[in-house]
Amino acid sequence: MTAADFYPTDVASFKRILDNLNKVVHVEHRLPLWPFRAPTGIVDICQYSHAIEGSFEPVLQALAAAHDDTTVSFAAMEPDPHYYRENYGSYPAFVLPAKSIGGRYWDAVSFEPIGDPTGSVAYTANVAALVGSSGRWAVWAERSWDIALVLSQHRDGAWTSAGVEFVSVENALANFTEPDFKTPLEENQRTSFIERFRRRGSGA
């Protein structure tokens, strides 16, 4: 398997994938800002690690099936994508056929360009997003918050019972973002996050 199987090596191909994401998410936003272009929706929250592990494959399968997607696009925004290109010869992005996402997603995120694990997005990506070709759902994941947000317009979709635990906003902050070994959030960050995702992420 080579980088060309997953990761583009030229900037034009990378920008095409980024354009897919930009239609659904604000790639420049960071939490506690609302990262989605849809003004409201249903947001399901899980731990960051799930979004970049094989355990997320059933979630993506269910999302793609429910929205009739043909492809699923992924890109990492941090570290700087050009850092990956300079050091590993490719950009941290890929597009997979929706019908095979269940068997290839982990291969894609865990792939080690030029045989170097530090180039694998599973181990090094700090901010990443996924979107389906339908444009009706997205996943936003940030390592520093240790959470991933799944936005759709459906409550209790099949992806919420696909083997990954989804929790409330309060539980996510208490159990993922703010354990003792993490740097505590500033109160204004915590308040802003809870208010924003209650108001915009509960289907209002």
Short mmCIF file of C-alpha atoms in Angstrom, two decimals, residues 93-193:
data_model
loop_
_atom_site.label_atom_id
_atom_site.label_comp_id
_atom_site.label_asym_id
_atom_site.label_seq_id
_atom_site.Cartn_x
_atom_site.Cartn_y
_atom_site.Cartn_z
CA ALA A 93 -6.65 13.74 3.47
CA PHE A 94 -8.53 11.08 1.56
CA VAL A 95 -11.84 10.17 -0.05
CA LEU A 96 -13.23 6.65 0.33
CA PRO A 97 -16.21 4.99 -1.35
CA ALA A 98 -19.04 4.89 1.18
CA LYS A 99 -19.74 1.24 0.44
CA SER A 100 -16.24 0.25 1.57
CA ILE A 101 -15.77 2.67 4.47
CA GLY A 102 -16.26 -0.18 6.93
CA GLY A 103 -13.25 -2.05 5.66
CA ARG A 104 -10.90 0.78 4.71
CA TYR A 105 -11.27 3.65 7.15
CA TRP A 106 -8.83 2.29 9.72
CA ASP A 107 -6.37 1.39 6.95
CA ALA A 108 -6.53 5.00 5.77
CA VAL A 109 -6.13 6.79 9.10
CA SER A 110 -3.46 4.40 10.38
CA PHE A 111 -1.42 4.36 7.16
CA GLU A 112 2.21 5.35 7.77
CA PRO A 113 3.61 7.38 4.86
CA ILE A 114 7.17 6.36 3.96
CA GLY A 115 6.89 3.81 6.78
CA ASP A 116 6.98 6.50 9.49
CA PRO A 117 4.30 6.26 12.22
CA THR A 118 4.67 9.97 12.96
CA GLY A 119 3.02 10.59 9.60
CA SER A 120 -0.10 8.61 10.47
CA VAL A 121 -3.10 10.84 11.17
CA ALA A 122 -4.38 8.33 13.72
CA TYR A 123 -1.41 9.18 15.92
CA THR A 124 -0.64 12.78 15.03
CA ALA A 125 -3.76 14.63 13.82
CA ASN A 126 -5.00 17.18 16.35
CA VAL A 127 -7.99 18.52 14.41
CA ALA A 128 -9.85 16.50 11.78
CA ALA A 129 -13.19 16.38 10.01
CA LEU A 130 -15.24 13.94 7.94
CA VAL A 131 -18.20 14.61 5.68
CA GLY A 132 -20.44 12.52 3.47
CA SER A 133 -21.01 13.38 -0.18
CA SER A 134 -24.66 14.14 0.63
CA GLY A 135 -23.52 17.17 2.66
CA ARG A 136 -26.08 16.29 5.33
CA TRP A 137 -23.75 15.15 8.11
CA ALA A 138 -20.27 15.83 9.41
CA VAL A 139 -17.85 14.79 12.11
CA TRP A 140 -15.61 17.33 13.83
CA ALA A 141 -12.84 16.03 16.12
CA GLU A 142 -10.33 17.91 18.29
CA ARG A 143 -7.65 16.15 20.29
CA SER A 144 -7.11 19.01 22.76
CA TRP A 145 -10.78 18.76 23.82
CA ASP A 146 -10.67 14.95 23.53
CA ILE A 147 -14.07 14.94 21.85
CA ALA A 148 -15.66 14.31 18.47
CA LEU A 149 -18.97 15.83 17.38
CA VAL A 150 -21.29 14.08 14.94
CA LEU A 151 -23.77 16.48 13.34
CA SER A 152 -26.86 15.27 11.51
CA GLN A 153 -30.52 16.23 11.29
CA HIS A 154 -31.73 12.99 12.84
CA ARG A 155 -32.16 12.11 16.51
CA ASP A 156 -31.18 8.61 17.64
CA GLY A 157 -29.77 7.60 14.26
CA ALA A 158 -28.42 4.08 13.80
CA TRP A 159 -24.86 5.41 14.26
CA THR A 160 -25.60 6.15 17.93
CA SER A 161 -25.92 2.41 18.61
CA ALA A 162 -23.04 1.23 16.43
CA GLY A 163 -20.64 0.33 19.24
CA VAL A 164 -19.31 3.79 20.16
CA GLU A 165 -20.53 5.45 23.35
CA PHE A 166 -22.13 8.87 22.87
CA VAL A 167 -22.59 11.08 25.91
CA SER A 168 -24.07 14.42 26.96
CA VAL A 169 -22.19 17.70 26.62
CA GLU A 170 -21.66 17.84 30.39
CA ASN A 171 -20.35 14.26 30.54
CA ALA A 172 -18.02 14.88 27.61
CA LEU A 173 -16.43 17.86 29.34
CA ALA A 174 -16.24 16.14 32.72
CA ASN A 175 -14.94 12.77 31.56
CA PHE A 176 -13.05 13.49 28.32
CA THR A 177 -11.93 17.12 28.28
CA GLU A 178 -11.22 17.78 31.93
CA PRO A 179 -9.69 14.78 33.69
CA ASP A 180 -7.02 15.63 36.27
CA PHE A 181 -4.20 15.05 33.79
CA LYS A 182 -5.65 17.59 31.33
CA THR A 183 -5.36 21.37 31.47
CA PRO A 184 -8.74 22.56 32.83
CA LEU A 185 -10.89 24.67 30.56
CA GLU A 186 -11.31 28.31 31.37
CA GLU A 187 -14.80 28.94 32.69
CA ASN A 188 -15.75 31.08 29.72
CA GLN A 189 -14.75 28.26 27.34
CA ARG A 190 -16.80 25.73 29.25
CA THR A 191 -19.83 28.02 29.48
CA SER A 192 -19.61 28.99 25.82
CA PHE A 193 -19.35 25.38 24.68
#
